Short mmCIF file of C-alpha atoms (C1' of nucleotides) in Angstrom, two decimals:
data_model
loop_
_atom_site.label_atom_id
_atom_site.label_comp_id
_atom_site.label_asym_id
_atom_site.label_seq_id
_atom_site.Cartn_x
_atom_site.Cartn_y
_atom_site.Cartn_z
CA UNK G 1043 15.61 17.22 34.65
CA UNK G 1044 13.81 14.14 33.67
CA UNK G 1045 10.43 13.95 32.35
CA UNK G 1046 8.06 11.63 34.32
CA UNK G 1047 8.11 8.05 32.70
CA UNK G 1048 4.67 7.16 32.53
CA UNK G 1049 3.55 4.29 30.39
CA UNK G 1050 0.33 6.01 29.22
CA UNK G 1051 -1.06 9.82 29.68
CA UNK G 1052 -4.21 11.06 28.29
CA UNK G 1053 -6.42 14.03 28.67
CA UNK G 1054 -9.83 14.77 27.10
CA UNK G 1055 -10.70 18.29 25.89
CA UNK G 1056 -7.28 19.35 26.94
CA UNK G 1057 -6.41 23.26 26.74
CA UNK G 1058 -3.78 24.50 24.15
CA UNK G 1059 -1.36 24.54 27.04
CA UNK G 1060 -1.99 20.72 28.04
CA UNK G 1061 -1.67 19.51 24.11
CA UNK G 1062 1.81 21.31 24.05
CA UNK G 1063 2.65 19.49 27.49
CA UNK G 1064 1.57 15.82 26.60
CA UNK G 1065 2.89 16.23 22.84
CA UNK G 1066 6.29 17.46 24.12
CA UNK G 1067 6.43 14.70 26.62
CA UNK G 1068 5.03 12.25 24.12
CA UNK G 1069 7.82 13.16 21.74
CA UNK G 1070 10.61 13.35 24.22
CA UNK G 1071 9.48 9.80 25.90
CA UNK G 1072 9.69 7.99 22.38
CA UNK G 1073 5.98 7.26 22.83
CA UNK G 1074 3.14 6.73 20.25
CA UNK G 1075 0.89 9.84 20.49
CA UNK G 1076 -2.55 9.90 19.14
CA UNK G 1077 -5.12 12.80 18.80
CA UNK G 1078 -8.53 13.14 18.40
CA UNK G 1079 -9.02 16.41 16.78
CA UNK G 1080 -11.07 18.39 14.20
CA UNK G 1081 -8.49 19.45 11.97
CA UNK G 1082 -7.20 20.49 8.25
CA UNK G 1083 -4.52 19.19 6.50
CA UNK G 1084 -1.90 20.48 3.93
CA UNK G 1085 0.65 18.53 1.92
CA UNK G 1086 3.40 19.20 -0.69
CA UNK G 1087 5.85 16.77 -1.77
CA UNK G 1088 5.79 14.12 -4.49
CA UNK G 1089 2.29 15.37 -4.89
CA UNK G 1090 0.28 18.12 -3.40
CA UNK G 1091 -3.15 17.85 -1.43
CA UNK G 1092 -5.55 19.73 0.82
CA UNK G 1093 -8.09 18.43 3.08
CA UNK G 1094 -10.52 20.49 4.66
CA UNK G 1095 -11.68 20.84 8.45
CA UNK G 1096 -12.94 17.40 9.75
CA UNK G 1097 -12.68 14.97 12.78
CA UNK G 1098 -9.61 12.63 12.32
CA UNK G 1099 -7.27 10.19 14.22
CA UNK G 1100 -3.88 11.31 14.21
CA UNK G 1101 -1.00 9.20 15.14
CA UNK G 1102 2.68 9.91 15.66
CA UNK G 1103 5.04 7.54 16.16
CA UNK G 1104 8.59 7.72 17.79
CA UNK G 1105 10.19 6.47 14.43
CA UNK G 1106 8.82 9.71 12.73
CA UNK G 1107 5.67 8.16 11.32
CA UNK G 1108 2.71 10.56 11.01
CA UNK G 1109 -0.72 8.98 10.25
CA UNK G 1110 -4.12 10.82 9.59
CA UNK G 1111 -6.91 8.44 9.33
CA UNK G 1112 -10.50 9.91 8.63
CA UNK G 1113 -13.51 7.36 9.99
CA UNK G 1114 -13.38 5.31 6.68
CA UNK G 1115 -10.92 3.38 4.55
CA UNK G 1116 -7.76 1.13 5.59
CA UNK G 1117 -5.32 3.88 4.46
CA UNK G 1118 -4.39 7.04 5.92
CA UNK G 1119 -5.69 9.82 4.30
CA UNK G 1120 -2.42 11.88 4.69
CA UNK G 1121 0.68 10.52 6.13
CA UNK G 1122 4.53 10.78 6.57
CA UNK G 1123 7.05 7.67 6.74
CA UNK G 1124 9.57 6.90 9.11
CA UNK G 1125 12.39 9.34 9.52
CA UNK G 1126 10.23 12.54 9.00
CA UNK G 1127 10.72 14.92 11.82
CA UNK G 1128 7.97 16.24 13.44
CA UNK G 1129 7.63 19.87 15.35
CA UNK G 1130 4.76 22.13 16.24
CA UNK G 1131 4.17 25.68 16.83
CA UNK G 1132 1.39 28.16 17.87
CA UNK G 1133 -0.24 30.27 15.61
CA UNK G 1134 -3.04 32.83 16.75
CA UNK G 1135 -3.70 30.41 19.55
CA UNK G 1136 -4.24 27.17 17.66
CA UNK G 1137 -1.56 24.44 17.36
CA UNK G 1138 0.08 23.71 13.97
CA UNK G 1139 1.77 20.12 13.55
CA UNK G 1140 4.73 19.96 11.00
CA UNK G 1141 6.31 16.93 9.90
CA UNK G 1142 9.19 17.08 7.32
CA UNK G 1143 10.59 14.36 5.28
CA UNK G 1144 14.34 15.25 3.86
CA UNK G 1145 14.55 13.49 0.60
CA UNK G 1146 12.22 13.68 -1.24
CA UNK G 1147 11.47 17.06 0.34
CA UNK G 1148 7.98 16.68 1.58
CA UNK G 1149 5.90 18.76 4.31
CA UNK G 1150 2.78 17.76 6.01
CA UNK G 1151 1.00 20.50 8.15
CA UNK G 1152 -1.94 19.84 10.63
CA UNK G 1153 -4.21 22.67 11.74
CA UNK G 1154 -5.55 21.51 15.20
CA UNK G 1155 -8.72 23.65 15.28
CA UNK G 1156 -10.09 21.50 18.36
CA UNK G 1157 -8.57 18.44 20.23
CA UNK G 1158 -10.87 16.22 21.71
CA UNK G 1159 -8.53 13.75 23.26
CA UNK G 1160 -4.80 13.72 23.32
CA UNK G 1161 -2.83 10.63 24.47
CA UNK G 1162 0.49 8.63 24.43
CA UNK G 1163 1.80 5.37 24.90
CA UNK G 1164 5.16 4.08 25.89
CA UNK G 1165 5.09 1.13 23.97
CA UNK G 1166 7.53 -1.96 24.31
CA UNK G 1167 7.64 -4.41 21.63
CA UNK G 1168 10.26 -7.23 21.00
CA UNK G 1169 8.08 -9.32 18.58
CA UNK G 1170 8.25 -9.51 14.94
CA UNK G 1171 5.59 -10.78 12.40
CA UNK G 1172 5.66 -14.42 11.43
CA UNK G 1173 4.09 -14.41 8.18
CA UNK G 1174 3.24 -17.40 6.09
CA UNK G 1175 2.18 -18.01 2.72
CA UNK G 1176 4.52 -15.49 0.90
CA UNK G 1177 6.03 -15.82 -2.43
CA UNK G 1178 9.51 -16.41 -0.85
CA UNK G 1179 7.96 -19.65 0.80
CA UNK G 1180 6.66 -20.54 -2.56
CA UNK G 1181 10.24 -20.39 -3.79
CA UNK G 1182 11.44 -22.43 -1.00
CA UNK G 1183 9.22 -25.09 -1.55
CA UNK G 1184 9.91 -24.98 -5.27
CA UNK G 1185 13.60 -25.35 -4.46
CA UNK G 1186 13.28 -27.81 -1.92
CA UNK G 1187 11.04 -30.28 -4.20
CA UNK G 1188 11.26 -29.07 -8.00
CA UNK G 1189 9.21 -32.10 -9.21
CA UNK G 1190 6.21 -30.24 -8.10
CA UNK G 1191 6.84 -27.90 -11.21
CA UNK G 1192 6.91 -31.19 -13.35
CA UNK G 1193 8.82 -34.43 -13.56
CA UNK G 1194 12.50 -33.60 -14.43
CA UNK G 1195 12.47 -29.53 -13.74
CA UNK G 1196 15.75 -28.69 -12.03
CA UNK G 1197 16.12 -25.45 -10.31
CA UNK G 1198 19.28 -23.98 -10.81
CA UNK G 1199 19.20 -20.44 -9.44
CA UNK G 1200 17.14 -18.13 -7.43
CA UNK G 1201 16.74 -14.35 -7.95
CA UNK G 1202 18.96 -14.64 -11.33
CA UNK G 1203 19.87 -11.18 -12.36
CA UNK G 1204 19.51 -10.77 -16.08
CA UNK G 1205 19.51 -8.31 -18.72
CA UNK G 1206 16.50 -6.63 -18.24
CA UNK G 1207 15.23 -7.40 -14.81
CA UNK G 1208 15.34 -10.43 -11.83
CA UNK G 1209 14.22 -13.82 -12.64
CA UNK G 1210 12.52 -15.55 -9.71
CA UNK G 1211 13.71 -19.09 -10.57
CA UNK G 1212 15.92 -20.26 -13.04
CA UNK G 1213 16.23 -23.68 -14.37
CA UNK G 1214 16.18 -26.76 -16.80
CA UNK G 1215 13.44 -29.15 -17.83
CA UNK G 1216 13.85 -32.89 -18.44
CA UNK G 1217 14.75 -32.23 -21.87
CA UNK G 1218 17.55 -29.54 -21.10
CA UNK G 1219 15.41 -26.44 -22.08
CA UNK G 1220 16.24 -23.42 -20.38
CA UNK G 1221 13.09 -22.89 -17.89
CA UNK G 1222 11.93 -19.14 -16.42
CA UNK G 1223 9.62 -19.61 -13.46
CA UNK G 1224 7.54 -16.43 -12.20
CA UNK G 1225 5.89 -16.87 -8.91
CA UNK G 1226 2.97 -15.14 -7.79
CA UNK G 1227 1.42 -15.64 -4.28
CA UNK G 1228 -2.21 -14.63 -5.75
CA UNK G 1229 -4.29 -14.80 -8.58
CA UNK G 1230 -1.89 -13.96 -11.60
CA UNK G 1231 -2.58 -10.79 -13.98
CA UNK G 1232 -1.68 -9.65 -17.31
CA UNK G 1233 1.27 -7.55 -15.60
CA UNK G 1234 2.80 -10.91 -14.08
CA UNK G 1235 2.42 -12.34 -17.56
CA UNK G 1236 4.27 -9.32 -19.22
CA UNK G 1237 6.94 -9.87 -16.57
CA UNK G 1238 7.38 -13.39 -17.63
CA UNK G 1239 7.55 -12.60 -20.96
CA UNK G 1240 10.10 -9.91 -20.49
CA UNK G 1241 12.71 -12.62 -18.67
CA UNK G 1242 12.11 -15.06 -21.32
CA UNK G 1243 12.89 -12.67 -24.36
CA UNK G 1244 16.18 -11.70 -22.51
CA UNK G 1245 17.24 -15.38 -22.30
CA UNK G 1246 16.31 -16.22 -25.77
CA UNK G 1247 18.76 -13.78 -26.97
CA UNK G 1248 21.49 -15.77 -25.64
CA UNK G 1249 19.74 -19.66 -25.75
CA UNK G 1250 17.64 -21.22 -28.17
CA UNK G 1251 14.44 -22.11 -26.81
CA UNK G 1252 13.69 -21.00 -23.53
CA UNK G 1253 10.24 -22.06 -21.64
CA UNK G 1254 8.32 -19.48 -19.50
CA UNK G 1255 6.06 -20.80 -16.62
CA UNK G 1256 3.88 -18.86 -14.60
CA UNK G 1257 3.44 -20.18 -11.20
CA UNK G 1258 0.55 -19.28 -9.20
CA UNK G 1259 -2.91 -20.65 -7.49
CA UNK G 1260 -4.94 -19.01 -10.75
CA UNK G 1261 -5.01 -16.67 -13.46
CA UNK G 1262 -6.95 -13.78 -14.50
CA UNK G 1263 -9.02 -14.51 -17.67
CA UNK G 1264 -7.13 -12.05 -19.70
CA UNK G 1265 -3.71 -13.33 -18.24
CA UNK G 1266 -4.83 -16.92 -19.38
CA UNK G 1267 -5.41 -15.42 -22.84
CA UNK G 1268 -2.15 -13.50 -23.26
CA UNK G 1269 -0.40 -16.37 -21.89
CA UNK G 1270 -1.62 -18.70 -24.71
CA UNK G 1271 -0.92 -15.88 -27.24
CA UNK G 1272 2.67 -15.76 -26.12
CA UNK G 1273 3.25 -19.36 -26.00
CA UNK G 1274 3.90 -19.28 -22.12
CA UNK G 1275 2.76 -21.80 -19.60
CA UNK G 1276 0.85 -21.82 -16.35
CA UNK G 1277 1.42 -24.31 -13.53
CA UNK G 1278 -1.07 -24.10 -10.63
CA UNK G 1279 0.41 -23.90 -7.08
CA UNK G 1280 -0.82 -22.34 -3.73
CA UNK G 1281 1.65 -20.50 -1.17
CA UNK G 1282 2.24 -22.84 1.52
CA UNK G 1283 1.29 -21.75 4.98
CA UNK G 1284 4.38 -23.03 6.78
CA UNK G 1285 5.80 -21.88 10.08
CA UNK G 1286 9.14 -20.04 9.98
CA UNK G 1287 12.28 -19.57 12.23
CA UNK G 1288 11.43 -16.64 14.62
CA UNK G 1289 13.18 -13.40 13.35
CA UNK G 1290 11.85 -11.03 15.74
CA UNK G 1291 14.40 -9.44 18.39
CA UNK G 1292 14.03 -11.53 21.56
CA UNK G 1293 14.40 -10.14 25.05
CA UNK G 1294 17.98 -11.59 25.86
CA UNK G 1295 20.16 -11.28 29.23
CA UNK G 1296 22.21 -8.54 27.29
CA UNK G 1297 19.24 -6.34 27.20
CA UNK G 1298 18.50 -6.57 30.98
CA UNK C 497 -32.35 2.22 26.14
CA UNK C 498 -30.13 4.49 24.29
CA UNK C 499 -26.35 5.10 24.78
CA UNK C 500 -25.37 8.41 25.78
CA UNK C 501 -24.04 10.17 22.53
CA UNK C 502 -20.71 11.48 23.78
CA UNK C 503 -18.42 12.39 21.36
CA UNK C 504 -15.34 11.18 22.90
CA UNK C 505 -14.76 8.91 25.78
CA UNK C 506 -11.93 7.45 27.55
CA UNK C 507 -10.61 5.55 30.18
CA UNK C 508 -6.88 4.71 31.50
CA UNK C 509 -5.86 1.25 32.85
CA UNK C 510 -9.47 0.26 32.39
CA UNK C 511 -11.21 -2.81 34.00
CA UNK C 512 -12.25 -5.65 31.61
CA UNK C 513 -15.97 -4.36 32.60
CA UNK C 514 -14.97 -0.88 31.76
CA UNK C 515 -13.20 -2.21 28.43
CA UNK C 516 -16.44 -4.20 27.39
CA UNK C 517 -18.51 -1.24 28.24
CA UNK C 518 -16.69 1.52 26.18
CA UNK C 519 -15.99 -0.98 23.46
CA UNK C 520 -19.66 -1.61 22.99
CA UNK C 521 -20.36 1.79 23.32
CA UNK C 522 -18.25 3.05 20.41
CA UNK C 523 -19.26 0.27 18.07
CA UNK C 524 -22.98 1.14 18.49
CA UNK C 525 -22.24 4.75 18.22
CA UNK C 526 -20.21 4.26 14.91
CA UNK C 527 -17.20 5.92 16.64
CA UNK C 528 -13.58 5.16 15.77
CA UNK C 529 -12.39 3.05 18.84
CA UNK C 530 -8.65 2.96 19.51
CA UNK C 531 -6.99 0.74 22.26
CA UNK C 532 -3.32 1.05 23.90
CA UNK C 533 -2.83 -2.60 24.83
CA UNK C 534 -0.48 -5.46 25.39
CA UNK C 535 -1.72 -8.05 23.10
CA UNK C 536 -0.95 -10.89 20.85
CA UNK C 537 -2.30 -11.61 17.36
CA UNK C 538 -3.43 -14.27 14.99
CA UNK C 539 -4.51 -13.91 11.42
CA UNK C 540 -5.62 -16.44 8.92
CA UNK C 541 -6.85 -15.63 5.34
CA UNK C 542 -4.92 -14.95 1.99
CA UNK C 543 -1.90 -15.66 4.07
CA UNK C 544 -1.33 -16.75 7.61
CA UNK C 545 0.52 -14.91 10.70
CA UNK C 546 1.52 -14.89 14.34
CA UNK C 547 2.47 -11.78 16.35
CA UNK C 548 3.79 -12.68 20.25
CA UNK C 549 2.73 -10.28 23.22
CA UNK C 550 3.69 -6.86 23.01
CA UNK C 551 2.55 -3.11 23.10
CA UNK C 552 0.49 -1.93 20.10
CA UNK C 553 -2.21 0.50 19.14
CA UNK C 554 -5.44 -0.79 17.73
CA UNK C 555 -7.66 1.19 15.76
CA UNK C 556 -11.51 0.25 14.74
CA UNK C 557 -13.23 2.27 12.68
CA UNK C 558 -17.22 2.25 11.86
CA UNK C 559 -16.78 0.77 8.58
CA UNK C 560 -15.12 -2.16 9.86
CA UNK C 561 -11.47 -1.24 9.20
CA UNK C 562 -9.31 -2.90 11.84
CA UNK C 563 -5.56 -1.96 12.48
CA UNK C 564 -3.06 -3.15 14.47
CA UNK C 565 0.26 -0.53 14.84
CA UNK C 566 3.48 -1.43 16.36
CA UNK C 567 5.63 1.54 17.45
CA UNK C 568 7.36 1.36 14.11
CA UNK C 569 6.67 1.49 10.38
CA UNK C 570 3.95 3.53 8.34
CA UNK C 571 1.84 0.22 7.79
CA UNK C 572 -0.09 -1.73 10.18
CA UNK C 573 1.55 -4.99 11.39
CA UNK C 574 -1.85 -6.65 10.95
CA UNK C 575 -5.29 -5.53 9.85
CA UNK C 576 -8.70 -6.16 8.17
CA UNK C 577 -10.13 -4.23 5.51
CA UNK C 578 -13.38 -2.12 5.65
CA UNK C 579 -16.60 -4.36 5.55
CA UNK C 580 -15.20 -6.52 8.18
CA UNK C 581 -17.35 -7.77 10.96
CA UNK C 582 -15.74 -6.82 14.56
CA UNK C 583 -16.94 -8.97 17.79
CA UNK C 584 -15.31 -9.38 21.05
CA UNK C 585 -15.84 -12.34 23.63
CA UNK C 586 -14.30 -12.82 27.20
CA UNK C 587 -12.06 -15.98 27.71
CA UNK C 588 -10.35 -16.69 31.36
CA UNK C 589 -10.98 -13.13 32.24
CA UNK C 590 -9.22 -11.84 29.07
CA UNK C 591 -10.78 -9.92 26.06
CA UNK C 592 -10.36 -11.59 22.82
CA UNK C 593 -11.18 -9.27 19.71
CA UNK C 594 -12.13 -10.74 16.62
CA UNK C 595 -12.82 -9.34 13.04
CA UNK C 596 -14.01 -11.13 10.37
CA UNK C 597 -13.86 -10.95 6.36
CA UNK C 598 -16.35 -12.76 4.47
CA UNK C 599 -14.89 -12.90 0.86
CA UNK C 600 -11.97 -13.94 1.09
CA UNK C 601 -12.39 -15.46 4.13
CA UNK C 602 -10.00 -14.06 6.73
CA UNK C 603 -9.82 -13.77 10.23
CA UNK C 604 -7.87 -11.27 12.90
CA UNK C 605 -8.13 -12.33 16.47
CA UNK C 606 -6.57 -10.11 19.12
CA UNK C 607 -5.96 -11.13 22.62
CA UNK C 608 -5.96 -8.42 24.99
CA UNK C 609 -3.76 -9.19 27.68
CA UNK C 610 -3.59 -5.84 29.36
CA UNK C 611 -5.36 -2.37 28.37
CA UNK C 612 -3.51 0.51 28.98
CA UNK C 613 -6.25 3.06 27.38
CA UNK C 614 -9.48 2.79 25.76
CA UNK C 615 -11.08 5.37 23.92
CA UNK C 616 -13.48 6.41 21.10
CA UNK C 617 -14.39 9.12 19.09
CA UNK C 618 -17.57 10.12 17.14
CA UNK C 619 -15.93 11.69 14.54
CA UNK C 620 -18.01 13.89 11.87
CA UNK C 621 -16.12 14.37 8.68
CA UNK C 622 -17.61 15.83 5.42
CA UNK C 623 -14.36 16.55 3.48
CA UNK C 624 -12.80 14.54 1.03
CA UNK C 625 -8.84 14.87 -0.18
CA UNK C 626 -8.11 17.05 -2.91
CA UNK C 627 -5.20 15.64 -4.84
CA UNK C 628 -2.82 17.30 -7.00
CA UNK C 629 -0.14 15.82 -9.23
CA UNK C 630 -1.94 12.43 -10.32
CA UNK C 631 -1.30 10.63 -13.57
CA UNK C 632 -5.11 11.41 -14.36
CA UNK C 633 -3.78 15.08 -14.47
CA UNK C 634 -1.19 14.41 -16.87
CA UNK C 635 -3.65 12.79 -18.99
CA UNK C 636 -5.73 15.89 -19.02
CA UNK C 637 -3.06 18.10 -19.47
CA UNK C 638 -2.05 16.32 -22.70
CA UNK C 639 -5.50 15.94 -23.91
CA UNK C 640 -5.82 19.80 -23.66
CA UNK C 641 -2.61 20.47 -25.13
CA UNK C 642 -1.46 17.59 -27.24
CA UNK C 643 1.50 19.50 -28.46
CA UNK C 644 3.29 19.02 -25.13
CA UNK C 645 4.03 15.40 -26.57
CA UNK C 646 5.43 16.63 -29.95
CA UNK C 647 4.50 19.10 -32.78
CA UNK C 648 1.51 17.63 -34.68
CA UNK C 649 0.62 14.85 -32.25
CA UNK C 650 -3.10 14.41 -31.87
CA UNK C 651 -4.96 12.50 -29.25
CA UNK C 652 -7.63 10.33 -30.19
CA UNK C 653 -8.75 8.54 -27.11
CA UNK C 654 -8.30 8.11 -23.49
CA UNK C 655 -8.29 4.65 -21.47
CA UNK C 656 -8.86 2.64 -24.67
CA UNK C 657 -9.29 -1.05 -24.13
CA UNK C 658 -7.27 -3.36 -26.22
CA UNK C 659 -7.03 -7.01 -26.51
CA UNK C 660 -4.59 -7.32 -23.49
CA UNK C 661 -5.16 -4.10 -21.24
CA UNK C 662 -6.09 -0.60 -21.22
CA UNK C 663 -4.13 2.10 -22.98
CA UNK C 664 -3.71 5.38 -21.28
CA UNK C 665 -3.82 7.80 -24.47
CA UNK C 666 -4.05 6.53 -28.11
CA UNK C 667 -3.38 8.95 -30.96
CA UNK C 668 -1.68 9.75 -34.10
CA UNK C 669 1.36 11.64 -35.06
CA UNK C 670 1.80 14.36 -37.64
CA UNK C 671 2.60 11.53 -40.38
CA UNK C 672 -0.49 9.64 -39.24
CA UNK C 673 1.40 7.08 -37.39
CA UNK C 674 -0.51 5.01 -34.64
CA UNK C 675 0.94 6.25 -31.34
CA UNK C 676 0.23 4.73 -27.76
CA UNK C 677 1.27 6.83 -24.78
CA UNK C 678 1.99 5.26 -21.43
CA UNK C 679 1.76 7.73 -18.60
CA UNK C 680 3.74 7.47 -15.33
CA UNK C 681 3.37 10.31 -12.24
CA UNK C 682 6.87 9.26 -11.16
CA UNK C 683 10.28 7.92 -12.50
CA UNK C 684 9.44 4.95 -14.83
CA UNK C 685 10.75 1.71 -14.06
CA UNK C 686 11.05 -1.74 -16.31
CA UNK C 687 7.48 -2.58 -15.42
CA UNK C 688 6.15 0.70 -16.98
CA UNK C 689 8.25 -0.35 -20.17
CA UNK C 690 6.87 -3.91 -20.02
CA UNK C 691 3.43 -2.28 -19.95
CA UNK C 692 3.99 -0.09 -23.17
CA UNK C 693 5.43 -3.17 -25.05
CA UNK C 694 2.24 -5.05 -24.49
CA UNK C 695 0.09 -2.30 -25.66
CA UNK C 696 2.31 -1.57 -28.90
CA UNK C 697 2.50 -5.10 -29.44
CA UNK C 698 -1.50 -5.53 -29.58
CA UNK C 699 -2.05 -2.61 -31.99
CA UNK C 700 0.90 -3.74 -34.30
CA UNK C 701 -1.49 -7.13 -34.76
CA UNK C 702 -3.67 -4.71 -36.64
CA UNK C 703 -1.76 -1.85 -37.68
CA UNK C 704 1.70 -1.67 -39.77
CA UNK C 705 3.56 0.71 -37.58
CA UNK C 706 3.08 1.92 -34.14
CA UNK C 707 4.88 3.96 -32.11
CA UNK C 708 5.02 3.65 -28.17
CA UNK C 709 6.00 6.83 -26.12
CA UNK C 710 6.69 6.40 -22.13
CA UNK C 711 5.51 9.93 -20.75
CA UNK C 712 7.30 10.31 -17.43
CA UNK C 713 9.34 12.71 -15.21
CA UNK C 714 12.34 10.45 -15.73
CA UNK C 715 13.45 6.67 -16.09
CA UNK C 716 15.18 4.28 -14.31
CA UNK C 717 18.54 3.32 -15.90
CA UNK C 718 17.21 -0.22 -16.81
CA UNK C 719 13.88 1.32 -18.11
CA UNK C 720 15.95 3.57 -20.45
CA UNK C 721 18.15 0.48 -21.78
CA UNK C 722 14.86 -1.61 -22.11
CA UNK C 723 13.07 0.96 -23.96
CA UNK C 724 16.04 1.74 -26.54
CA UNK C 725 16.06 -2.33 -27.06
CA UNK C 726 12.50 -2.45 -27.97
CA UNK C 727 12.72 0.65 -30.19
CA UNK C 728 10.13 2.62 -27.51
CA UNK C 729 10.52 6.23 -27.03
CA UNK C 730 10.56 8.58 -23.71
CA UNK C 731 8.86 12.18 -23.51
CA UNK C 732 9.88 13.73 -20.29
CA UNK C 733 6.75 15.29 -18.44
CA UNK C 734 6.11 16.41 -14.94
CA UNK C 735 2.71 15.97 -13.61
CA UNK C 736 0.85 19.27 -12.79
CA UNK C 737 -0.11 20.10 -9.43
CA UNK C 738 -3.48 21.91 -10.25
CA UNK C 739 -6.47 22.58 -8.11
CA UNK C 740 -9.29 20.25 -8.88
CA UNK C 741 -13.06 20.76 -8.34
CA UNK C 742 -14.06 19.87 -4.84
CA UNK C 743 -15.42 16.02 -4.81
CA UNK C 744 -16.08 15.61 -1.22
CA UNK C 745 -19.65 15.89 0.21
CA UNK C 746 -20.66 19.22 1.04
CA UNK C 747 -22.79 19.93 4.11
CA UNK C 748 -25.84 21.04 2.16
CA UNK C 749 -29.34 22.38 3.34
CA UNK C 750 -30.92 18.82 2.79
CA UNK C 751 -28.59 17.26 5.37
CA UNK C 752 -29.72 19.83 8.10
"C1'" DG D 621 22.16 5.99 -2.77
"C1'" DC D 622 19.38 3.62 -6.76
"C1'" DG D 623 17.32 -0.25 -9.10
"C1'" DT D 624 14.04 -4.20 -8.72
"C1'" DC D 625 10.06 -6.47 -6.93
"C1'" DT D 626 6.50 -8.13 -3.44
"C1'" DA D 627 2.27 -7.33 -0.87
"C1'" DT D 628 -2.85 -10.50 3.69
"C1'" DA D 629 -1.07 -4.65 -0.85
"C1'" DT D 630 -5.69 -1.40 -1.02
"C1'" DC D 631 -8.56 1.45 -4.00
"C1'" DG D 632 -11.49 3.10 -8.01
"C1'" DA D 633 -13.16 2.42 -12.19
"C1'" DA D 634 -15.36 0.06 -15.83
"C1'" DG D 635 -17.82 -3.84 -17.67
"C1'" DC M 828 -18.70 -9.98 -9.08
"C1'" DT M 829 -14.10 -9.73 -11.90
"C1'" DT M 830 -10.45 -7.55 -14.55
"C1'" DC M 831 -7.19 -3.73 -14.56
"C1'" DG M 832 -3.91 -0.48 -13.69
"C1'" DA M 833 -2.75 3.73 -10.20
"C1'" DT M 834 -0.38 4.58 -5.62
"C1'" DG M 835 2.56 10.75 -2.23
"C1'" DT M 836 2.06 3.28 -2.74
"C1'" DA M 837 5.70 1.18 1.58
"C1'" DG M 838 9.00 -2.21 2.30
"C1'" DA M 839 13.00 -5.24 1.64
"C1'" DC M 840 16.98 -6.80 -0.50
"C1'" DG M 841 20.85 -6.52 -3.65
"C1'" DC M 842 24.22 -3.46 -5.73
#
DNA sequence: GCGTCTATATCGAAG
DNA sequence: CTTCGATGTAGACGC
């Protein structure tokens, strides 16, 4: 017995039975389910939280993602990541949604006090994001054109694992000194300087003189001071916004 | 002329005119608007991205938050943060949503090729999340009971600003040595050790011997090695999951 | 699986 | 406003 394959289904002010029906259908159809509901939320896992009753938007994705959004902020107030298992039960005439993550063990429970809208969407999507301006692209730019850093710079290795961490770019300058580059796609802060220092210190245990260069569009005031105190250097570089080869799944003949 | 104040409104497979109507109503009503739509997305700002046509869920919050979710992953594929200004226009019979952030200048554009569902929700919510198990609670625990760290430890200051950064907890041990605590609510990594090292180094410029203790439930293998190499210490401590005083806005008589 | 690191990170607190 | 550090960070990539 197959469930009707509808692209979209929705119901305003549904009864408990209708919520159960649409929820079940959405889950078995691998649809994205959204609810507008008055609800309270409980979470226990890496931390623990309680959220008293209020109106929220709930989204359940076919990959197990579970999101609860309040009317403000970019981030969900509570959530469960992909791979979580969602289920529901009825207690005293109210629906309780439950999402469980196995490792680490985390449980999210939503008590639906009133559902204003339930809907699902059988989304088809074969496209992936093409993002330009990442740190990876800064690295590509430097590897293709090392003199951007300084005349005579030669890049020897990318993502070189060392004793305590992984160096973004490892190379030598015109005088043969070892050079460590730490790249940041945005304004670099104290954290970035400490990271560079850690790499430089690790290499200094083996080589004599090691230069450390922080490559970023700019520095915070504190980063600039610390960099100077530690004898490290700064090279201004903006991340390039270049088109990349398409990575997303393409609709091919095989899929039809 | 006032717009009818409905808590929820929705329309499946709406016409362009109906999308415009519900969108306008939702925006002026300070509602959360969601769309199920086949769309393509363009973003330019701190980075730049393109996303070819596919089915997504779009959410627009009254605070300006703009989210575009694909059917997988916990995070939105594109977004705009709170404070952004949303608008729309019609081009060749298609609706184009546009969200602009002023600083940094960022633009998000969504071309709606087909809308399967549009809905809005006049959400009322006066509750804030009560989260237990944060780093702040570890700090409270230590300040209330310093011997948790070791016999004779005395905490002198919390969040002490120093030359390069801010120390979580600053104190002295039974022998009068300066002690720096760096707290982590989860397994501590290389970054945490580098951070502690930065604070210890800064204090060493003024005081003679300074002890650094990383306080966390556990350490990564690399963090343990680096900690030992740097002569720093580890104290195992789990973040407590304690109830906190309510912080959320409460419905009070004044509001009625 | 763990370890390491990036992110259009977002968010909040403090100066 | 900027700086700084936490986050139930999530996600990716390597081993």
